[in-house]
PDB file of C-alpha atoms in Angstrom:
ATOM      1  CA  MET V 702      -2.390  24.820  11.173  1.00  0.00           C
ATOM      2  CA  THR V 703      -1.435  27.890   9.325  1.00  0.00           C
ATOM      3  CA  ASP V 704       0.687  26.384   6.521  1.00  0.00           C
ATOM      4  CA  LEU V 705      -2.422  23.860   6.269  1.00  0.00           C
ATOM      5  CA  LEU V 706      -4.957  26.322   5.538  1.00  0.00           C
ATOM      6  CA  HIS V 707      -2.339  28.666   3.467  1.00  0.00           C
ATOM      7  CA  ARG V 708      -1.978  25.186   1.197  1.00  0.00           C
ATOM      8  CA  ALA V 709      -5.815  25.200   0.789  1.00  0.00           C
ATOM      9  CA  ASP V 710      -5.733  28.992  -0.467  1.00  0.00           C
ATOM     10  CA  ARG V 711      -2.774  27.885  -3.139  1.00  0.00           C
ATOM     11  CA  LEU V 712      -4.909  24.659  -4.471  1.00  0.00           C
ATOM     12  CA  ARG V 713      -7.737  27.032  -4.596  1.00  0.00           C
ATOM     13  CA  ALA V 714      -5.806  29.395  -6.804  1.00  0.00           C
ATOM     14  CA  ASP V 715      -4.883  26.551  -9.037  1.00  0.00           C
ATOM     15  CA  ARG V 716      -7.757  25.339  -9.412  1.00  0.00           C
ATOM     16  CA  THR V 717      -7.012  22.111  -7.716  1.00  0.00           C
ATOM     17  CA  PRO V 718     -10.142  20.323  -5.885  1.00  0.00           C
ATOM     18  CA  PHE V 719      -9.767  18.787  -2.718  1.00  0.00           C
ATOM     19  CA  VAL V 720     -11.169  17.637   0.353  1.00  0.00           C
ATOM     20  CA  LEU V 721     -10.856  20.061   3.718  1.00  0.00           C
ATOM     21  CA  ALA V 722     -11.342  17.400   6.749  1.00  0.00           C
ATOM     22  CA  THR V 723     -11.816  18.986  10.366  1.00  0.00           C
ATOM     23  CA  VAL V 724     -11.893  17.104  13.145  1.00  0.00           C
ATOM     24  CA  VAL V 725     -15.687  18.414  14.953  1.00  0.00           C
ATOM     25  CA  ARG V 726     -15.164  16.070  18.001  1.00  0.00           C
ATOM     26  CA  ALA V 727     -13.044  13.833  19.520  1.00  0.00           C
ATOM     27  CA  GLU V 728     -14.081  11.076  22.057  1.00  0.00           C
ATOM     28  CA  ARG V 729     -11.393   9.404  23.934  1.00  0.00           C
ATOM     29  CA  PRO V 730      -9.366   7.803  23.724  1.00  0.00           C
ATOM     30  CA  THR V 731      -8.223   9.188  20.259  1.00  0.00           C
ATOM     31  CA  SER V 732      -4.725  10.702  18.589  1.00  0.00           C
ATOM     32  CA  ALA V 733      -6.832  13.197  17.196  1.00  0.00           C
ATOM     33  CA  LYS V 734      -8.540  16.322  18.954  1.00  0.00           C
ATOM     34  CA  ALA V 735     -10.936  18.914  18.095  1.00  0.00           C
ATOM     35  CA  GLY V 736      -9.848  21.240  15.581  1.00  0.00           C
ATOM     36  CA  ASP V 737      -7.300  18.842  14.287  1.00  0.00           C
ATOM     37  CA  ARG V 738      -7.567  19.581  10.144  1.00  0.00           C
ATOM     38  CA  ALA V 739      -6.320  17.954   6.934  1.00  0.00           C
ATOM     39  CA  LEU V 740      -6.383  18.027   2.902  1.00  0.00           C
ATOM     40  CA  VAL V 741      -7.801  15.302   0.996  1.00  0.00           C
ATOM     41  CA  LEU V 742      -5.659  15.484  -2.864  1.00  0.00           C
ATOM     42  CA  PRO V 743      -7.544  14.218  -5.925  1.00  0.00           C
ATOM     43  CA  ASP V 744      -4.504  11.354  -6.089  1.00  0.00           C
ATOM     44  CA  GLY V 745      -5.360  10.497  -2.174  1.00  0.00           C
ATOM     45  CA  THR V 746      -2.296  11.857  -0.641  1.00  0.00           C
ATOM     46  CA  MET V 747      -3.256  13.693   2.531  1.00  0.00           C
ATOM     47  CA  GLU V 748      -1.093  16.611   4.261  1.00  0.00           C
ATOM     48  CA  GLY V 749      -2.349  17.706   7.592  1.00  0.00           C
ATOM     49  CA  PHE V 750      -3.257  15.303  10.895  1.00  0.00           C
ATOM     50  CA  VAL V 751      -6.917  13.917  11.828  1.00  0.00           C
ATOM     51  CA  GLY V 752      -5.803  10.817  13.779  1.00  0.00           C
ATOM     52  CA  GLY V 753      -3.756   7.501  12.968  1.00  0.00           C
ATOM     53  CA  THR V 754      -3.681   5.771  10.107  1.00  0.00           C
ATOM     54  CA  CYS V 755      -6.787   3.882  10.624  1.00  0.00           C
ATOM     55  CA  ALA V 756      -8.687   6.672  10.944  1.00  0.00           C
ATOM     56  CA  GLU V 757      -6.923   8.757   7.937  1.00  0.00           C
ATOM     57  CA  SER V 758      -7.519   5.490   5.755  1.00  0.00           C
ATOM     58  CA  THR V 759     -11.332   5.979   6.354  1.00  0.00           C
ATOM     59  CA  VAL V 760     -11.224  10.195   5.862  1.00  0.00           C
ATOM     60  CA  ARG V 761      -8.945   9.147   2.618  1.00  0.00           C
ATOM     61  CA  LEU V 762     -11.483   7.036   1.029  1.00  0.00           C
ATOM     62  CA  GLN V 763     -14.653   8.686   1.827  1.00  0.00           C
ATOM     63  CA  GLY V 764     -12.824  11.939   0.921  1.00  0.00           C
ATOM     64  CA  LEU V 765     -12.061  10.269  -2.439  1.00  0.00           C
ATOM     65  CA  ARG V 766     -15.673   9.703  -3.273  1.00  0.00           C
ATOM     66  CA  LEU V 767     -16.886  13.112  -1.974  1.00  0.00           C
ATOM     67  CA  LEU V 768     -14.490  14.650  -4.831  1.00  0.00           C
ATOM     68  CA  GLU V 769     -16.716  12.535  -7.068  1.00  0.00           C
ATOM     69  CA  THR V 770     -19.932  14.115  -6.120  1.00  0.00           C
ATOM     70  CA  GLY V 771     -19.268  17.753  -5.269  1.00  0.00           C
ATOM     71  CA  GLU V 772     -20.904  16.648  -1.466  1.00  0.00           C
ATOM     72  CA  SER V 773     -19.839  17.389   1.579  1.00  0.00           C
ATOM     73  CA  THR V 774     -20.870  14.981   5.060  1.00  0.00           C
ATOM     74  CA  LEU V 775     -20.333  14.790   8.729  1.00  0.00           C
ATOM     75  CA  LEU V 776     -18.089  11.620   8.930  1.00  0.00           C
ATOM     76  CA  ARG V 777     -18.587   9.715  12.378  1.00  0.00           C
ATOM     77  CA  ILE V 778     -15.748   6.935  12.724  1.00  0.00           C
ATOM     78  CA  THR V 779     -16.567   4.417  15.438  1.00  0.00           C
ATOM     79  CA  PRO V 780     -14.731   1.464  16.542  1.00  0.00           C
ATOM     80  CA  ASP V 781     -18.096  -0.675  16.505  1.00  0.00           C
ATOM     81  CA  GLY V 782     -20.968  -1.066  14.198  1.00  0.00           C
ATOM     82  CA  SER V 783     -23.515   0.207  16.911  1.00  0.00           C
ATOM     83  CA  ASP V 784     -24.134   3.130  14.715  1.00  0.00           C
ATOM     84  CA  VAL V 785     -23.573   2.347  11.251  1.00  0.00           C
ATOM     85  CA  THR V 786     -27.429   1.441  10.812  1.00  0.00           C
ATOM     86  CA  SER V 787     -28.835   4.482  12.297  1.00  0.00           C
ATOM     87  CA  GLU V 788     -28.831   6.764   9.061  1.00  0.00           C
ATOM     88  CA  ARG V 789     -29.067  10.680   9.859  1.00  0.00           C
ATOM     89  CA  GLU V 790     -29.338  13.544   7.812  1.00  0.00           C
ATOM     90  CA  GLY V 791     -25.942  14.949   7.035  1.00  0.00           C
ATOM     91  CA  LEU V 792     -24.440  12.120   8.835  1.00  0.00           C
ATOM     92  CA  LEU V 793     -22.306   9.293   7.342  1.00  0.00           C
ATOM     93  CA  THR V 794     -21.073   6.470   9.999  1.00  0.00           C
ATOM     94  CA  VAL V 795     -18.285   3.870   9.404  1.00  0.00           C
ATOM     95  CA  SER V 796     -17.552   1.215  12.116  1.00  0.00           C
ATOM     96  CA  ASN V 797     -13.618   0.921  11.760  1.00  0.00           C
ATOM     97  CA  PRO V 798     -12.820  -1.882  13.953  1.00  0.00           C
ATOM     98  CA  CYS V 799      -8.999  -1.147  14.035  1.00  0.00           C
ATOM     99  CA  LEU V 800      -9.301   2.012  15.838  1.00  0.00           C
ATOM    100  CA  SER V 801      -8.148   2.545  19.378  1.00  0.00           C
ATOM    101  CA  GLY V 802     -11.061   2.753  20.854  1.00  0.00           C
ATOM    102  CA  GLY V 803     -12.359   6.286  20.775  1.00  0.00           C
ATOM    103  CA  THR V 804     -14.805   7.820  18.129  1.00  0.00           C
ATOM    104  CA  LEU V 805     -14.313  10.795  15.716  1.00  0.00           C
ATOM    105  CA  GLU V 806     -16.123  13.140  14.059  1.00  0.00           C
ATOM    106  CA  ILE V 807     -15.054  14.664  10.928  1.00  0.00           C
ATOM    107  CA  PHE V 808     -16.497  17.301   8.515  1.00  0.00           C
ATOM    108  CA  LEU V 809     -15.617  16.905   5.201  1.00  0.00           C
ATOM    109  CA  GLU V 810     -16.069  19.848   3.096  1.00  0.00           C
ATOM    110  CA  THR V 811     -15.806  19.521  -0.439  1.00  0.00           C
ATOM    111  CA  MET V 812     -13.706  22.500  -2.011  1.00  0.00           C
ATOM    112  CA  ILE V 813     -14.670  22.007  -6.050  1.00  0.00           C
ATOM    113  CA  PRO V 814     -13.512  25.326  -8.248  1.00  0.00           C
ATOM    114  CA  ALA V 815     -16.245  27.206  -9.751  1.00  0.00           C
ATOM    115  CA  PRO V 816     -16.989  26.531 -13.157  1.00  0.00           C
ATOM    116  CA  LEU V 817     -14.515  28.156 -15.731  1.00  0.00           C
ATOM    117  CA  VAL V 818     -15.783  29.829 -19.121  1.00  0.00           C
ATOM    118  CA  TYR V 819     -12.755  30.398 -21.584  1.00  0.00           C
ATOM    119  CA  VAL V 820     -13.754  33.421 -23.885  1.00  0.00           C
ATOM    120  CA  GLN V 821     -12.178  33.977 -27.288  1.00  0.00           C
ATOM    121  CA  GLY V 822     -12.576  36.943 -29.074  1.00  0.00           C
ATOM    122  CA  GLU V 823     -13.218  41.058 -27.946  1.00  0.00           C
ATOM    123  CA  ALA V 824     -16.086  41.784 -29.301  1.00  0.00           C
ATOM    124  CA  PRO V 825     -18.772  43.313 -26.905  1.00  0.00           C
ATOM    125  CA  VAL V 826     -20.274  39.828 -26.637  1.00  0.00           C
ATOM    126  CA  ALA V 827     -17.208  38.410 -25.454  1.00  0.00           C
ATOM    127  CA  ARG V 828     -17.112  41.104 -22.973  1.00  0.00           C
ATOM    128  CA  ALA V 829     -20.413  40.925 -21.370  1.00  0.00           C
ATOM    129  CA  MET V 830     -19.394  36.725 -21.401  1.00  0.00           C
ATOM    130  CA  VAL V 831     -16.556  37.796 -18.812  1.00  0.00           C
ATOM    131  CA  ASP V 832     -18.875  39.787 -16.730  1.00  0.00           C
ATOM    132  CA  VAL V 833     -22.138  37.700 -16.758  1.00  0.00           C
ATOM    133  CA  ALA V 834     -20.446  34.880 -15.575  1.00  0.00           C
ATOM    134  CA  ARG V 835     -18.376  36.473 -12.718  1.00  0.00           C
ATOM    135  CA  SER V 836     -21.549  37.683 -11.491  1.00  0.00           C
ATOM    136  CA  ILE V 837     -22.890  34.445 -10.977  1.00  0.00           C
ATOM    137  CA  GLY V 838     -20.238  33.361  -9.187  1.00  0.00           C
ATOM    138  CA  TRP V 839     -17.941  31.475 -12.082  1.00  0.00           C
ATOM    139  CA  GLU V 840     -14.515  32.008 -13.264  1.00  0.00           C
ATOM    140  CA  ALA V 841     -14.194  33.481 -16.786  1.00  0.00           C
ATOM    141  CA  VAL V 842     -11.011  34.342 -18.376  1.00  0.00           C
ATOM    142  CA  SER V 843     -10.402  35.502 -21.771  1.00  0.00           C
ATOM    143  CA  GLY V 844      -7.331  34.492 -24.170  1.00  0.00           C
ATOM    144  CA  PRO V 845      -6.059  32.737 -27.711  1.00  0.00           C
ATOM    145  CA  ALA V 846      -6.863  29.731 -29.357  1.00  0.00           C
ATOM    146  CA  SER V 847      -3.974  28.031 -27.986  1.00  0.00           C
ATOM    147  CA  ALA V 848      -4.195  28.631 -24.462  1.00  0.00           C
ATOM    148  CA  VAL V 849      -7.504  26.953 -23.570  1.00  0.00           C
ATOM    149  CA  PRO V 850      -7.725  25.853 -20.211  1.00  0.00           C
ATOM    150  CA  LEU V 851      -7.744  21.709 -19.761  1.00  0.00           C
ATOM    151  CA  ASP V 852     -10.437  22.189 -17.070  1.00  0.00           C
ATOM    152  CA  ALA V 853     -12.630  24.690 -18.624  1.00  0.00           C
ATOM    153  CA  SER V 854     -16.284  24.134 -18.438  1.00  0.00           C
ATOM    154  CA  ALA V 855     -16.946  26.063 -21.360  1.00  0.00           C
ATOM    155  CA  VAL V 856     -15.677  27.874 -24.557  1.00  0.00           C
ATOM    156  CA  VAL V 857     -17.126  30.655 -26.542  1.00  0.00           C
ATOM    157  CA  VAL V 858     -16.010  31.784 -29.641  1.00  0.00           C
ATOM    158  CA  ALA V 859     -16.823  35.269 -29.865  1.00  0.00           C
ATOM    159  CA  SER V 860     -13.936  36.880 -32.080  1.00  0.00           C
ATOM    160  CA  HIS V 861     -16.352  37.819 -35.482  1.00  0.00           C
ATOM    161  CA  GLY V 862     -13.950  35.880 -37.860  1.00  0.00           C
ATOM    162  CA  ARG V 863     -10.455  35.939 -36.446  1.00  0.00           C
ATOM    163  CA  ASP V 864      -8.994  32.225 -35.694  1.00  0.00           C
ATOM    164  CA  GLU V 865     -12.391  30.686 -35.111  1.00  0.00           C
ATOM    165  CA  ILE V 866     -11.179  27.757 -36.845  1.00  0.00           C
ATOM    166  CA  GLU V 867      -8.248  27.090 -34.633  1.00  0.00           C
ATOM    167  CA  SER V 868     -10.400  28.077 -31.706  1.00  0.00           C
ATOM    168  CA  LEU V 869     -13.125  25.576 -32.491  1.00  0.00           C
ATOM    169  CA  THR V 870     -10.510  23.254 -32.972  1.00  0.00           C
ATOM    170  CA  ALA V 871      -8.561  23.181 -29.871  1.00  0.00           C
ATOM    171  CA  ALA V 872     -11.791  23.088 -27.776  1.00  0.00           C
ATOM    172  CA  VAL V 873     -13.267  19.951 -29.101  1.00  0.00           C
ATOM    173  CA  LYS V 874     -10.081  18.169 -29.286  1.00  0.00           C
ATOM    174  CA  ALA V 875      -9.718  19.170 -25.481  1.00  0.00           C
ATOM    175  CA  ASP V 876     -12.933  17.684 -25.196  1.00  0.00           C
ATOM    176  CA  VAL V 877     -14.390  21.184 -23.517  1.00  0.00           C
ATOM    177  CA  PRO V 878     -17.946  19.877 -22.332  1.00  0.00           C
ATOM    178  CA  TYR V 879     -19.712  23.096 -24.150  1.00  0.00           C
ATOM    179  CA  ILE V 880     -18.248  24.894 -26.963  1.00  0.00           C
ATOM    180  CA  ALA V 881     -20.341  27.626 -28.491  1.00  0.00           C
ATOM    181  CA  LEU V 882     -19.696  29.967 -31.573  1.00  0.00           C
ATOM    182  CA  VAL V 883     -21.602  33.735 -31.597  1.00  0.00           C
ATOM    183  CA  ALA V 884     -22.275  33.968 -35.150  1.00  0.00           C
ATOM    184  CA  SER V 885     -25.857  34.005 -37.232  1.00  0.00           C
ATOM    185  CA  ARG V 886     -26.982  30.944 -38.536  1.00  0.00           C
ATOM    186  CA  LYS V 887     -25.665  31.565 -42.141  1.00  0.00           C
ATOM    187  CA  ARG V 888     -21.935  32.315 -40.923  1.00  0.00           C
ATOM    188  CA  ALA V 889     -21.985  29.478 -38.148  1.00  0.00           C
ATOM    189  CA  LEU V 890     -22.793  27.120 -40.558  1.00  0.00           C
ATOM    190  CA  ALA V 891     -20.034  27.955 -43.371  1.00  0.00           C
ATOM    191  CA  VAL V 892     -17.259  28.262 -40.307  1.00  0.00           C
ATOM    192  CA  ILE V 893     -18.156  24.700 -39.560  1.00  0.00           C
ATOM    193  CA  GLY V 894     -18.046  23.547 -42.769  1.00  0.00           C
ATOM    194  CA  GLU V 895     -14.833  24.666 -42.830  1.00  0.00           C
ATOM    195  CA  LEU V 896     -13.561  22.713 -39.542  1.00  0.00           C
ATOM    196  CA  PRO V 897     -10.844  19.851 -40.071  1.00  0.00           C
ATOM    197  CA  LEU V 898     -12.941  17.823 -37.646  1.00  0.00           C
ATOM    198  CA  THR V 899     -15.635  14.813 -38.239  1.00  0.00           C
ATOM    199  CA  ASP V 900     -19.363  15.915 -38.232  1.00  0.00           C
ATOM    200  CA  LEU V 901     -19.505  13.577 -34.579  1.00  0.00           C
ATOM    201  CA  GLU V 902     -17.394  16.213 -33.535  1.00  0.00           C
ATOM    202  CA  LYS V 903     -18.909  19.125 -35.079  1.00  0.00           C
ATOM    203  CA  ALA V 904     -21.974  18.498 -33.548  1.00  0.00           C
ATOM    204  CA  ARG V 905     -20.765  19.153 -30.171  1.00  0.00           C
ATOM    205  CA  ILE V 906     -20.740  23.078 -31.480  1.00  0.00           C
ATOM    206  CA  HIS V 907     -23.538  24.758 -30.225  1.00  0.00           C
ATOM    207  CA  ALA V 908     -23.620  27.800 -33.279  1.00  0.00           C
ATOM    208  CA  PRO V 909     -25.796  29.983 -32.820  1.00  0.00           C
ATOM    209  CA  ALA V 910     -24.801  30.364 -29.677  1.00  0.00           C
ATOM    210  CA  GLY V 911     -27.011  30.107 -26.970  1.00  0.00           C
ATOM    211  CA  LEU V 912     -30.980  29.767 -25.908  1.00  0.00           C
ATOM    212  CA  ASP V 913     -33.321  31.434 -27.848  1.00  0.00           C
ATOM    213  CA  ILE V 914     -34.685  33.882 -25.373  1.00  0.00           C
ATOM    214  CA  GLY V 915     -35.133  36.652 -27.746  1.00  0.00           C
ATOM    215  CA  ALA V 916     -31.736  38.283 -26.580  1.00  0.00           C
ATOM    216  CA  ARG V 917     -30.808  41.633 -28.639  1.00  0.00           C
ATOM    217  CA  THR V 918     -27.904  43.181 -26.374  1.00  0.00           C
ATOM    218  CA  ALA V 919     -24.664  41.882 -25.600  1.00  0.00           C
ATOM    219  CA  PRO V 920     -25.220  41.286 -22.009  1.00  0.00           C
ATOM    220  CA  GLU V 921     -28.456  39.275 -22.860  1.00  0.00           C
ATOM    221  CA  ILE V 922     -27.214  37.435 -25.417  1.00  0.00           C
ATOM    222  CA  ALA V 923     -23.901  36.301 -23.002  1.00  0.00           C
ATOM    223  CA  LEU V 924     -26.788  35.274 -20.520  1.00  0.00           C
ATOM    224  CA  SER V 925     -28.481  33.264 -22.990  1.00  0.00           C
ATOM    225  CA  ILE V 926     -25.402  31.489 -23.438  1.00  0.00           C
ATOM    226  CA  LEU V 927     -24.638  30.778 -19.692  1.00  0.00           C
ATOM    227  CA  ALA V 928     -28.382  29.529 -19.529  1.00  0.00           C
ATOM    228  CA  GLU V 929     -27.699  27.170 -22.069  1.00  0.00           C
ATOM    229  CA  VAL V 930     -24.397  25.800 -20.609  1.00  0.00           C
ATOM    230  CA  ILE V 931     -25.904  25.438 -17.363  1.00  0.00           C
ATOM    231  CA  SER V 932     -29.111  23.380 -19.024  1.00  0.00           C
ATOM    232  CA  LYS V 933     -26.922  21.407 -20.632  1.00  0.00           C
ATOM    233  CA  ARG V 934     -24.942  20.500 -17.108  1.00  0.00           C
ATOM    234  CA  PRO V 935     -25.219  16.450 -16.272  1.00  0.00           C
ATOM    235  CA  ARG V 936     -28.258  17.123 -13.790  1.00  0.00           C
ATOM    236  CA  GLN V 937     -27.586  15.472 -10.209  1.00  0.00           C
ATOM    237  CA  THR V 938     -30.009  13.255  -8.564  1.00  0.00           C
ATOM    238  CA  ALA V 939     -31.263  13.343  -4.915  1.00  0.00           C
ATOM    239  CA  PRO V 940     -28.057  12.981  -2.528  1.00  0.00           C
ATOM    240  CA  PRO V 941     -27.777   9.354  -0.205  1.00  0.00           C
ATOM    241  CA  PRO V 942     -28.921   9.558   3.556  1.00  0.00           C
ATOM    242  CA  GLY V 943     -26.142  11.125   5.015  1.00  0.00           C
ATOM    243  CA  ARG V 944     -24.833  13.432   1.894  1.00  0.00           C
ATOM    244  CA  ILE V 945     -24.884  17.183   2.015  1.00  0.00           C
ATOM    245  CA  GLU V 946     -25.849  18.942  -1.427  1.00  0.00           C
ATOM    246  CA  LEU V 947     -23.455  21.502  -2.382  1.00  0.00           C
ATOM    247  CA  PRO V 948     -25.460  23.335  -5.187  1.00  0.00           C
ATOM    248  CA  LEU V 949     -24.369  25.055  -8.256  1.00  0.00           C
ATOM    249  CA  LEU V 950     -20.843  23.486  -8.276  1.00  0.00           C
ATOM    250  CA  GLN V 951     -19.381  21.729 -10.957  1.00  0.00           C
ATOM    251  CA  VAL V 952     -18.788  18.180 -10.562  1.00  0.00           C
ATOM    252  CA  PRO V 953     -15.233  17.189 -12.137  1.00  0.00           C
ATOM    253  CA  ALA V 954     -15.000  14.150 -14.259  1.00  0.00           C
ATOM    254  CA  ALA V 955     -13.241  11.654 -12.388  1.00  0.00           C
ATOM    255  CA  SER V 956     -13.099   7.395 -12.422  1.00  0.00           C
ATOM    256  CA  LYS V 957     -14.378   5.676  -9.333  1.00  0.00           C
ATOM    257  CA  VAL V 958     -12.081   5.482  -6.531  1.00  0.00           C
ATOM    258  CA  ALA V 959     -10.142   2.355  -6.697  1.00  0.00           C
ATOM    259  CA  VAL V 960     -10.736   0.125  -3.990  1.00  0.00           C
ATOM    260  CA  ALA V 961      -8.983  -2.902  -2.022  1.00  0.00           C
ATOM    261  CA  LYS V 962     -10.084  -4.829   0.667  1.00  0.00           C
ATOM    262  CA  ASP V 963      -7.914  -5.186   3.885  1.00  0.00           C
ATOM    263  CA  VAL V 964      -7.584  -8.702   4.053  1.00  0.00           C
ATOM    264  CA  ILE V 965      -6.804  -8.495   8.059  1.00  0.00           C
ATOM    265  CA  CYS V 966      -9.937  -6.094   9.080  1.00  0.00           C
ATOM    266  CA  ALA V 967     -11.975  -6.514   5.908  1.00  0.00           C
ATOM    267  CA  MET V 968     -12.099  -2.699   5.518  1.00  0.00           C
ATOM    268  CA  ASP V 969     -12.059  -0.942   2.310  1.00  0.00           C
ATOM    269  CA  VAL V 970      -9.135   0.770   1.373  1.00  0.00           C
ATOM    270  CA  ALA V 971      -8.383   3.800  -1.447  1.00  0.00           C
ATOM    271  CA  ILE V 972      -5.802   2.776  -3.687  1.00  0.00           C
ATOM    272  CA  SER V 973      -3.315   6.129  -3.691  1.00  0.00           C
ATOM    273  CA  PRO V 974       0.491   6.855  -3.221  1.00  0.00           C
ATOM    274  CA  ASP V 975      -0.144   7.496   0.435  1.00  0.00           C
ATOM    275  CA  ALA V 976      -1.486   4.203   1.295  1.00  0.00           C
ATOM    276  CA  LEU V 977      -0.220   1.384   3.125  1.00  0.00           C
ATOM    277  CA  GLN V 978       0.654  -1.319   1.123  1.00  0.00           C
ATOM    278  CA  TYR V 979       3.019  -4.482   0.864  1.00  0.00           C
ATOM    279  CA  GLU V 980       3.717  -6.838  -1.873  1.00  0.00           C
ATOM    280  CA  HIS V 981       3.708 -10.642  -1.467  1.00  0.00           C
ATOM    281  CA  GLU V 982       4.082 -12.944  -3.995  1.00  0.00           C
ATOM    282  CA  GLY V 983       3.536 -10.602  -6.939  1.00  0.00           C
ATOM    283  CA  THR V 984       0.701  -9.026  -5.701  1.00  0.00           C
ATOM    284  CA  MET V 985       0.117  -5.533  -3.747  1.00  0.00           C
ATOM    285  CA  TYR V 986      -2.061  -5.907  -0.549  1.00  0.00           C
ATOM    286  CA  TYR V 987      -3.532  -2.468   1.036  1.00  0.00           C
ATOM    287  CA  PHE V 988      -4.041  -2.236   4.381  1.00  0.00           C
ATOM    288  CA  CYS V 989      -6.300   0.639   6.439  1.00  0.00           C
ATOM    289  CA  GLY V 990      -3.109   0.587   9.512  1.00  0.00           C
ATOM    290  CA  SER V 991       0.098  -0.180  10.411  1.00  0.00           C
ATOM    291  CA  GLY V 992      -1.237  -2.748  12.893  1.00  0.00           C
ATOM    292  CA  CYS V 993      -3.282  -5.017   9.744  1.00  0.00           C
ATOM    293  CA  ARG V 994      -0.122  -4.689   7.703  1.00  0.00           C
ATOM    294  CA  ARG V 995       2.512  -6.036  10.318  1.00  0.00           C
ATOM    295  CA  ALA V 996       0.050  -8.644  11.353  1.00  0.00           C
ATOM    296  CA  PHE V 997       0.089  -9.943   7.456  1.00  0.00           C
ATOM    297  CA  ILE V 998       3.690  -9.808   6.824  1.00  0.00           C
ATOM    298  CA  ASP V 999       4.361 -11.848  10.210  1.00  0.00           C
ATOM    299  CA  ASN V1000       1.968 -14.564   8.835  1.00  0.00           C
ATOM    300  CA  PRO V1001       0.778 -14.045   5.372  1.00  0.00           C
ATOM    301  CA  ALA V1002      -0.713 -17.816   4.762  1.00  0.00           C
ATOM    302  CA  ARG V1003      -2.851 -17.332   7.603  1.00  0.00           C
ATOM    303  CA  TYR V1004      -5.038 -14.598   5.710  1.00  0.00           C
ATOM    304  CA  LEU V1005      -4.666 -15.768   2.600  1.00  0.00           C
TER     305      LEU V1005
END
């Protein structure tokens, strides 16, 4: 367990999103017990233990779905469908007929890295950007144009003429959600006019940077820029029943979780490197647990 928590710390340091799954209640017969934990990574691999393969399959699928929304939830996995229709706030109930008979309640806590602001330049506004961003719980770093982080939420160029073309071009090519140039309106138009970009790409650059709040000092300008970054973030709708919304977190860009149907028990299974699978006549089939996989291998024709 200590190794697992150290692994979680390393993932946070590397800005890798993950879900920490913790068993909070286990109703016998189950192989897991309260306190067991596992990590669900963005590629669907799992580390740790929260039950057998059937429970693990459910945790993997729900964990990947939560990584898309940035939310957390209490997951109840039951072998029958008696509780599935009862919606309670903060609780998601899933029926898994392949369980050995017990019921598990697992808290799925989504760990999404704080938004990252990358600042290019050494001007007072650049230094203020780092301070103000960190004061609201965001991460902020400064560096050269060639080192824009792939997961940056915003790039702010405040170098007063140094490497502006290179920085802005690199940020656009990296598809950073928010890009801003700290400059007067006149100089901003001149700089943008020199960029080797299409008109559509140039239109993504906010120049002058920030909302017009009458900012004068460097910290006030930095605040106006962060306010604009926040205003441009996608709005999250109210979470569906059974989900706990985590506010002020950046939801990572991700495609929908690839899901296959277990041909034996009809459970949804996340397609991932760790998922149980078997290839038959050129088609790959995925299974929630080893029992379903064995049944299919023994007699594929029965289920096709």
